[in-house]
Amino acid sequence: MRWTRWEAGGARRGAWILMAGAAASLAASAQNPQPVPAAPAARSVVVIDAAHGGDDTGGHLSDGSYEKAATLALAVRLRSLLGARGFQVVMTRESDATVNPEQRATIANRANPQACISLHAAETGSGVHLFASNLTPVAVTRFMPWKTAQAGWLTRSLALTGVLNSALQHAGTAVTLGRTALPGIDSMTCPAVALELAPERDTDKKLTAEPDNPDYQARVAAVLATALLEWRTEQANMGARQP
Amino acid sequence: MIPRLQAVLFFILVIASLIMGAVLFHMREKAHDRMLAGQDAAPTQAPQVTAPEQARLSVASDDDNALRPQAYSLPLPVDPGARAKAILGKLLDLYASPDALHPVPGGAASVAQVFLLPAHTNAAGATAQKDSGDELAVINLKGSFAASHPSGLETETLTVLSICDTLHANLPRVTEVRFLVDGQVRESLAGHADLTRTYLVADAERTDVAKP
């Protein structure tokens, strides 16, 4: 009986401690508001941004096609592969439509995704060029400036770039890394990477595939899907480790 | 018989005509001399030949997305704005050469002007003191350069960063760079690199993904 009473008393004490703790944390958060990025949705969301479109043709590729067509084709391939792996995919455009950088960032930010991939294509360089924003990382605050909102997510964007880089290099794709100022990416509040698909070249720099080559795109999309699966696992483990 | 009065008047008019003709002839000669003198006063001074100086250019390479410092000996003007223009002209001449690792047509003529103004922020991004001496370089590019620049994230970013890094290497007080095209603000260089923002020299140094 005493043990039961003690247990009951302990439970009451525990409840009081929990309530006090909750009240203290509420007061602390009111004094020092430090909003953290919202937790990803239960089903992992990936935003695929096929760059350019509509009036904005992007660059001309060597075979005369437009960059906007190559990015959309790659985006559709990647969407299929990610969908098959259980991702919820949000596209910034699904047709040859004009979407400005602000609209792209708005679509991405509303989806609250685990990753945002902006797809580009170019006729210069070789392999895959991965870019993160060149903003200076800052802590996330309640209100982030629109043009530099990505600064709060930059550390995670760089981590995502590392995961994509490892997967692409493991698959034998030439990768160059960089930082850039890109209006759409700089306003995204998610781990964001700009990926530019350049022509595939052999060791003698001889062209083996254009960026709009279906086989080349399929190979790169498969590697990206695998890398994003790994990224999702990493994020889930990080979430599990958090108290 | 001609009256005496008319004869006197006739001679007076003849003498007056001769005098007026002589005056006009004299004035014409003077005007001609003035014109020749004006032509002689045209600036025909030979350009001053300055001693070549070392300039450090950050030359971009598309192969590995890198900027490589290269030293060149150039005759550079004393005026900082003209000096910046000459250095950037040399950089763009390298990109216009047939064997360039970062091929961009246009060459030195692509830089219309470079203006140097007091900067608002320092290299770290904080607001600069009024007397800090930091400068903002405003580079006015020609529209033909932007129109002919290859489109792509990597190539456009390399052009912008190599210009920023080259300017800072040779004019250390330049901590910020802004770009105009034909005197107007332009959204992007060729569809990718943002030209509406002010670039800090730290941007050019922060090209490596491993350095957040």
Coordinates of C-alpha atoms in Angstrom, one line a residue:
Chain A
M1 CA 0.0 0.0 0.0
R2 CA 2.8 2.5 0.9
W3 CA 4.6 1.6 -2.2
T4 CA 1.4 2.2 -4.2
R5 CA 0.8 5.6 -2.4
W6 CA 4.4 6.5 -3.0
E7 CA 3.9 5.5 -6.7
A8 CA 0.8 7.6 -6.9
G9 CA 2.5 10.5 -5.2
G10 CA 5.5 10.0 -7.6
A11 CA 3.1 10.1 -10.5
R12 CA 1.6 13.3 -9.3
R13 CA 5.0 14.8 -8.7
G14 CA 6.0 13.7 -12.2
A15 CA 3.0 15.4 -13.6
W16 CA 3.8 18.6 -11.8
I17 CA 7.4 18.5 -12.9
L18 CA 6.3 18.0 -16.5
M19 CA 3.8 20.9 -16.3
A20 CA 6.4 23.1 -14.7
G21 CA 8.9 22.1 -17.4
A22 CA 6.4 22.9 -20.1
A23 CA 5.6 26.2 -18.6
A24 CA 9.3 27.1 -18.2
S25 CA 10.0 26.1 -21.8
L26 CA 7.0 28.2 -23.0
A27 CA 8.2 31.2 -21.0
A28 CA 11.8 30.7 -22.4
S29 CA 10.5 30.5 -25.9
A30 CA 8.4 33.7 -25.4
Q31 CA 11.5 35.5 -24.1
N32 CA 13.8 34.3 -26.8
P33 CA 11.9 33.3 -29.9
Q34 CA 14.1 31.0 -31.9
P35 CA 11.8 29.3 -34.4
V36 CA 13.3 26.2 -35.9
P37 CA 12.6 25.0 -39.4
A38 CA 9.3 23.1 -39.4
A39 CA 9.7 19.3 -39.3
P40 CA 9.3 17.6 -42.6
A41 CA 6.0 16.0 -43.4
A42 CA 5.4 12.4 -42.6
R43 CA 5.8 11.5 -46.3
S44 CA 9.1 12.9 -47.6
V45 CA 8.6 15.7 -50.0
V46 CA 11.0 16.6 -52.7
V47 CA 10.6 19.7 -54.9
I48 CA 12.0 19.4 -58.4
D49 CA 12.5 22.8 -60.1
A50 CA 12.8 22.4 -63.9
A51 CA 14.6 25.7 -64.6
H52 CA 13.4 28.2 -67.3
G53 CA 10.2 27.4 -69.4
G54 CA 7.8 29.3 -71.6
D55 CA 9.3 32.6 -72.8
D56 CA 12.4 31.9 -70.9
T57 CA 14.2 29.4 -73.1
G58 CA 17.4 29.2 -71.1
G59 CA 20.6 28.5 -73.0
H60 CA 20.9 26.9 -76.4
L61 CA 22.4 23.4 -76.3
S62 CA 24.9 22.3 -78.9
D63 CA 22.3 20.3 -80.9
G64 CA 20.1 23.3 -81.2
S65 CA 17.6 22.4 -78.5
Y66 CA 16.7 24.7 -75.6
E67 CA 17.7 24.3 -72.0
K68 CA 14.1 24.5 -70.9
A69 CA 13.2 21.3 -72.7
A70 CA 16.2 19.4 -71.3
T71 CA 15.5 20.4 -67.7
L72 CA 11.8 19.4 -68.0
A73 CA 12.7 16.0 -69.5
L74 CA 15.2 15.4 -66.6
A75 CA 12.6 16.6 -64.0
V76 CA 10.0 14.2 -65.3
R77 CA 12.4 11.3 -65.2
L78 CA 13.5 12.1 -61.7
R79 CA 9.9 12.5 -60.6
S80 CA 9.0 9.0 -61.8
L81 CA 12.0 7.5 -60.0
L82 CA 11.3 9.3 -56.7
G83 CA 7.6 8.5 -56.8
A84 CA 8.5 4.8 -57.1
R85 CA 10.7 5.2 -54.0
G86 CA 7.9 6.6 -51.9
F87 CA 8.7 10.3 -52.2
Q88 CA 6.0 12.9 -52.7
V89 CA 7.2 15.0 -55.5
V90 CA 6.2 18.7 -56.1
M91 CA 7.2 20.2 -59.5
T92 CA 7.5 23.9 -60.1
R93 CA 6.4 23.3 -63.6
E94 CA 5.1 20.3 -65.5
S95 CA 4.8 21.9 -69.0
D96 CA 6.4 24.6 -71.1
A97 CA 5.1 27.3 -68.8
T98 CA 6.7 30.6 -67.7
V99 CA 7.4 30.5 -63.9
N100 CA 9.4 33.3 -62.4
P101 CA 12.0 32.7 -59.6
E102 CA 9.6 34.1 -56.9
Q103 CA 6.9 31.7 -57.9
R104 CA 9.4 28.8 -57.9
A105 CA 10.5 29.7 -54.4
T106 CA 6.9 30.1 -53.2
I107 CA 6.0 26.6 -54.5
A108 CA 9.0 25.1 -52.8
N109 CA 8.5 26.9 -49.5
R110 CA 4.8 25.9 -49.3
A111 CA 5.7 22.3 -49.8
N112 CA 7.9 22.2 -46.7
P113 CA 10.2 19.7 -48.5
Q114 CA 13.2 17.7 -47.3
A115 CA 15.1 18.7 -50.4
C116 CA 14.8 21.1 -53.4
I117 CA 16.6 20.3 -56.6
S118 CA 16.8 23.0 -59.3
L119 CA 17.7 21.4 -62.6
H120 CA 19.6 23.2 -65.3
A121 CA 21.5 22.2 -68.5
A122 CA 24.5 23.7 -70.2
E123 CA 26.7 23.1 -73.2
T124 CA 29.9 24.2 -71.4
G125 CA 32.0 22.1 -69.0
S126 CA 31.4 18.4 -68.5
G127 CA 29.5 16.1 -66.2
V128 CA 27.4 17.5 -63.4
H129 CA 27.8 20.9 -61.8
L130 CA 26.5 21.1 -58.3
F131 CA 25.9 24.5 -56.8
A132 CA 24.8 25.7 -53.4
S133 CA 23.9 29.3 -52.6
N134 CA 26.9 31.6 -51.9
L135 CA 25.0 33.4 -49.1
T136 CA 26.6 33.5 -45.7
P137 CA 24.9 31.0 -43.3
V138 CA 22.8 32.6 -40.6
A139 CA 20.5 31.3 -37.8
V140 CA 16.8 30.9 -38.8
T141 CA 14.6 33.6 -37.4
R142 CA 10.8 34.1 -37.5
F143 CA 11.0 36.5 -40.5
M144 CA 13.8 35.9 -43.0
P145 CA 14.5 38.4 -45.8
W146 CA 12.9 37.0 -49.0
K147 CA 16.0 37.4 -51.2
T148 CA 18.3 35.7 -48.7
A149 CA 16.0 33.3 -47.0
Q150 CA 18.2 30.3 -48.0
A151 CA 20.9 31.6 -45.7
G152 CA 19.1 29.9 -42.8
W153 CA 19.1 26.5 -44.5
L154 CA 22.6 26.7 -46.1
T155 CA 24.3 24.3 -43.8
R156 CA 21.8 21.6 -44.7
S157 CA 22.0 22.6 -48.4
L158 CA 25.8 22.0 -48.2
A159 CA 25.2 18.6 -46.6
L160 CA 22.7 17.7 -49.4
T161 CA 25.3 18.8 -52.0
G162 CA 27.8 16.5 -50.3
V163 CA 25.4 13.5 -50.5
L164 CA 24.6 14.1 -54.2
N165 CA 28.3 14.6 -54.9
S166 CA 29.3 11.3 -53.3
A167 CA 26.6 9.4 -55.1
L168 CA 27.5 10.9 -58.5
Q169 CA 31.2 10.4 -58.1
H170 CA 30.6 6.8 -56.9
A171 CA 28.6 6.3 -60.2
G172 CA 31.6 7.5 -62.2
T173 CA 30.1 10.9 -63.2
A174 CA 32.4 13.9 -63.3
V175 CA 31.3 16.4 -60.7
T176 CA 32.3 20.0 -60.1
L177 CA 31.2 21.9 -57.0
G178 CA 30.5 25.6 -56.6
R179 CA 28.6 28.3 -54.9
T180 CA 26.4 30.7 -56.9
A181 CA 23.8 33.5 -56.6
L182 CA 20.6 32.2 -58.1
P183 CA 17.4 34.2 -57.4
G184 CA 15.1 31.2 -57.0
I185 CA 17.4 29.2 -54.8
D186 CA 18.3 32.1 -52.6
S187 CA 14.7 32.5 -51.5
M188 CA 14.0 28.8 -50.7
T189 CA 13.5 27.7 -47.1
C190 CA 14.7 24.1 -47.6
P191 CA 17.9 22.3 -48.3
A192 CA 18.4 23.4 -51.9
V193 CA 20.8 22.5 -54.6
A194 CA 21.1 23.7 -58.2
L195 CA 22.2 20.9 -60.5
E196 CA 23.5 21.7 -64.0
L197 CA 23.8 18.9 -66.4
A198 CA 26.7 19.5 -68.8
P199 CA 27.7 17.3 -71.7
E200 CA 29.2 13.9 -70.8
R201 CA 32.8 13.7 -72.0
D202 CA 35.4 10.9 -72.0
T203 CA 38.9 11.2 -70.6
D204 CA 40.1 12.9 -73.8
K205 CA 37.4 15.5 -73.4
K206 CA 35.6 14.1 -76.4
L207 CA 31.8 14.5 -76.3
T208 CA 29.9 11.3 -75.6
A209 CA 26.4 12.6 -74.7
E210 CA 24.6 15.9 -74.8
P211 CA 22.6 17.0 -71.7
D212 CA 19.3 16.1 -73.4
N213 CA 20.4 12.6 -74.3
P214 CA 17.7 10.3 -72.8
D215 CA 20.2 7.6 -71.7
Y216 CA 22.5 10.1 -70.0
Q217 CA 19.6 11.8 -68.3
A218 CA 18.2 8.4 -67.1
R219 CA 21.6 7.4 -65.6
V220 CA 21.9 10.7 -63.8
A221 CA 18.3 10.7 -62.6
A222 CA 18.8 7.1 -61.2
V223 CA 21.8 8.3 -59.2
L224 CA 20.0 11.3 -57.9
A225 CA 17.0 9.2 -56.8
T226 CA 19.4 6.9 -54.9
A227 CA 21.2 9.8 -53.3
L228 CA 17.9 11.4 -52.2
L229 CA 16.9 8.1 -50.6
E230 CA 20.1 8.2 -48.7
W231 CA 19.4 11.8 -47.7
R232 CA 16.0 10.9 -46.5
T233 CA 17.5 8.1 -44.3
E234 CA 20.1 10.5 -42.9
Q235 CA 17.4 13.1 -42.1
A236 CA 15.3 10.4 -40.4
N237 CA 18.2 9.3 -38.3
M238 CA 19.0 12.8 -37.4
G239 CA 15.4 13.3 -36.3
A240 CA 15.5 10.1 -34.3
R241 CA 18.7 11.2 -32.5
Q242 CA 17.1 14.5 -31.5
P243 CA 15.8 14.6 -28.0
Chain B
M1 CA 28.1 117.0 -120.2
I2 CA 28.3 115.3 -116.8
P3 CA 27.7 117.7 -113.9
R4 CA 30.8 118.2 -111.7
L5 CA 28.9 117.0 -108.6
Q6 CA 28.0 113.6 -110.2
A7 CA 31.6 113.1 -111.2
V8 CA 32.9 113.7 -107.7
L9 CA 30.2 111.3 -106.3
F10 CA 31.2 108.7 -108.8
F11 CA 34.9 108.8 -107.8
I12 CA 34.0 108.8 -104.1
L13 CA 31.9 105.6 -104.6
V14 CA 34.7 103.9 -106.6
I15 CA 37.2 104.7 -103.9
A16 CA 34.8 103.4 -101.2
S17 CA 34.2 100.2 -103.1
L18 CA 38.0 99.7 -103.4
I19 CA 38.5 100.3 -99.7
M20 CA 35.6 97.9 -98.8
G21 CA 37.1 95.2 -101.1
A22 CA 40.5 95.6 -99.4
V23 CA 38.9 95.3 -95.9
L24 CA 36.9 92.2 -96.9
F25 CA 40.1 90.6 -98.4
H26 CA 42.0 91.4 -95.2
M27 CA 39.2 89.9 -93.0
R28 CA 39.1 86.7 -95.1
E29 CA 42.8 86.3 -94.7
K30 CA 42.5 86.7 -90.9
A31 CA 39.6 84.2 -90.7
H32 CA 41.7 81.7 -92.7
D33 CA 44.7 82.2 -90.4
R34 CA 42.4 81.7 -87.4
M35 CA 41.1 78.5 -88.8
L36 CA 44.6 77.2 -89.5
A37 CA 45.7 78.2 -86.0
G38 CA 42.7 76.3 -84.5
Q39 CA 43.6 73.1 -86.4
D40 CA 47.1 73.4 -85.1
A41 CA 45.8 73.6 -81.5
A42 CA 44.1 70.2 -81.8
P43 CA 45.4 67.7 -79.2
T44 CA 48.1 65.9 -81.0
Q45 CA 50.2 65.0 -77.9
A46 CA 51.6 61.6 -78.0
P47 CA 50.0 59.2 -75.3
Q48 CA 52.0 58.9 -72.2
V49 CA 53.7 55.5 -72.1
T50 CA 53.7 54.3 -68.5
A51 CA 56.0 51.6 -67.3
P52 CA 54.4 48.1 -67.2
E53 CA 53.2 46.9 -63.9
Q54 CA 52.3 43.5 -62.5
A55 CA 48.6 42.7 -62.5
R56 CA 47.1 39.6 -60.9
L57 CA 44.2 38.1 -62.8
S58 CA 41.9 35.4 -61.5
V59 CA 41.4 33.4 -64.6
A60 CA 38.5 31.0 -64.7
S61 CA 38.5 27.4 -66.0
D62 CA 35.4 25.6 -67.1
D63 CA 37.1 22.3 -66.7
D64 CA 37.3 22.3 -62.9
N65 CA 35.1 25.3 -62.1
A66 CA 38.1 27.1 -60.5
L67 CA 39.8 30.5 -60.5
R68 CA 43.6 30.4 -61.1
P69 CA 45.7 33.5 -60.2
Q70 CA 48.0 34.5 -63.1
A71 CA 50.4 37.5 -63.2
Y72 CA 50.6 39.7 -66.2
S73 CA 52.8 42.7 -66.9
L74 CA 50.6 45.6 -68.3
P75 CA 51.0 49.3 -68.8
L76 CA 48.3 50.6 -66.3
P77 CA 46.9 54.1 -66.0
V78 CA 47.3 56.0 -62.7
D79 CA 43.5 56.8 -62.4
P80 CA 41.9 53.9 -60.4
G81 CA 38.8 53.7 -62.6
A82 CA 40.8 53.5 -65.8
R83 CA 43.2 51.1 -64.1
A84 CA 40.3 48.8 -63.2
K85 CA 39.0 49.0 -66.7
A86 CA 42.4 48.1 -68.2
I87 CA 42.8 45.1 -65.9
L88 CA 39.3 43.8 -66.6
G89 CA 39.9 44.4 -70.4
K90 CA 43.0 42.1 -70.2
L91 CA 41.0 39.5 -68.3
L92 CA 38.2 39.5 -70.9
D93 CA 40.8 39.5 -73.7
L94 CA 42.1 36.2 -72.3
Y95 CA 38.5 34.8 -72.3
A96 CA 38.1 35.9 -75.9
S97 CA 41.2 34.1 -77.1
P98 CA 40.7 30.9 -79.1
D99 CA 42.4 28.6 -76.6
A100 CA 40.6 30.0 -73.5
L101 CA 39.6 27.6 -70.8
H102 CA 36.6 29.8 -70.2
P103 CA 35.6 31.0 -73.6
V104 CA 33.5 34.2 -73.7
P105 CA 33.4 36.4 -76.8
G106 CA 33.8 40.2 -76.6
G107 CA 37.2 41.0 -75.2
A108 CA 38.4 44.2 -73.7
A109 CA 35.8 46.3 -75.5
S110 CA 33.1 44.6 -73.4
V111 CA 33.8 46.9 -70.4
A112 CA 32.3 50.3 -71.1
Q113 CA 33.2 52.0 -67.8
V114 CA 34.3 51.2 -64.2
F115 CA 33.2 53.6 -61.5
L116 CA 34.6 53.5 -58.0
L117 CA 32.4 54.8 -55.2
P118 CA 32.5 54.6 -51.3
A119 CA 31.2 51.2 -50.2
H120 CA 28.2 50.7 -47.8
T121 CA 29.4 47.4 -46.4
N122 CA 32.8 45.9 -45.7
A123 CA 34.1 42.6 -46.8
A124 CA 32.5 40.7 -43.9
G125 CA 29.0 42.0 -45.0
A126 CA 28.7 44.5 -42.0
T127 CA 27.9 48.2 -42.6
A128 CA 31.2 50.0 -43.2
Q129 CA 32.4 53.1 -41.5
K130 CA 32.2 56.3 -43.6
D131 CA 35.9 56.7 -43.6
S132 CA 36.8 53.0 -43.9
G133 CA 38.1 53.6 -47.4
D134 CA 36.3 50.5 -48.8
E135 CA 35.0 51.0 -52.3
L136 CA 32.2 49.8 -54.4
A137 CA 33.1 49.1 -58.1
V138 CA 30.3 49.6 -60.5
I139 CA 31.1 47.8 -63.8
N140 CA 29.1 48.9 -66.8
L141 CA 29.3 46.0 -69.3
K142 CA 28.2 46.4 -72.9
G143 CA 25.0 44.7 -74.0
S144 CA 26.8 42.8 -76.7
F145 CA 28.9 41.1 -74.0
A146 CA 25.8 39.9 -72.1
A147 CA 24.1 38.8 -75.3
S148 CA 27.0 36.7 -76.5
H149 CA 27.9 35.2 -73.1
P150 CA 27.4 31.5 -73.1
S151 CA 24.4 30.6 -70.9
G152 CA 24.9 28.3 -67.9
L153 CA 25.2 28.4 -64.1
E154 CA 28.9 27.4 -64.1
T155 CA 30.1 29.7 -66.9
E156 CA 28.2 32.8 -65.8
T157 CA 29.2 32.3 -62.1
L158 CA 32.8 32.0 -63.1
T159 CA 32.8 35.2 -65.2
V160 CA 31.2 37.2 -62.3
L161 CA 33.5 35.7 -59.6
S162 CA 36.6 36.1 -61.7
I163 CA 35.8 39.8 -62.3
C164 CA 35.2 40.4 -58.6
D165 CA 38.4 38.5 -57.5
T166 CA 40.6 40.2 -60.1
L167 CA 39.4 43.6 -59.1
H168 CA 40.0 43.0 -55.4
A169 CA 43.4 41.5 -56.1
N170 CA 44.6 44.6 -57.9
L171 CA 42.5 47.3 -56.0
P172 CA 42.4 45.9 -52.5
R173 CA 40.0 48.7 -51.4
V174 CA 37.3 47.4 -53.7
T175 CA 35.1 45.2 -51.4
E176 CA 31.9 45.3 -53.3
V177 CA 31.0 45.0 -57.0
R178 CA 27.8 45.8 -58.8
F179 CA 27.1 45.1 -62.5
L180 CA 25.2 47.2 -65.0
V181 CA 24.6 46.3 -68.7
D182 CA 24.4 49.3 -71.0
G183 CA 23.9 51.5 -67.9
Q184 CA 20.9 49.5 -66.7
V185 CA 20.3 47.0 -64.0
R186 CA 19.9 43.5 -65.6
E187 CA 18.3 40.5 -64.0
S188 CA 21.0 38.0 -64.9
L189 CA 24.1 37.8 -67.1
A190 CA 22.8 35.2 -69.5
G191 CA 19.8 33.7 -67.7
H192 CA 21.5 32.4 -64.5
A193 CA 24.0 34.5 -62.5
D194 CA 22.1 37.2 -60.6
L195 CA 23.2 40.7 -61.6
T196 CA 20.7 42.6 -59.4
R197 CA 22.7 42.0 -56.2
T198 CA 25.9 43.5 -54.8
Y199 CA 28.7 41.0 -54.8
L200 CA 31.1 41.1 -51.9
V201 CA 34.7 40.1 -52.5
A202 CA 34.1 37.3 -50.0
D203 CA 31.7 35.7 -52.6
A204 CA 34.6 35.1 -54.9
E205 CA 36.7 33.6 -52.1
R206 CA 33.7 31.4 -51.0
T207 CA 33.5 29.3 -54.2
D208 CA 34.2 26.0 -52.4
V209 CA 31.3 24.0 -51.2
A210 CA 33.4 22.7 -48.3
K211 CA 33.6 26.2 -46.9
P212 CA 30.2 27.4 -45.6

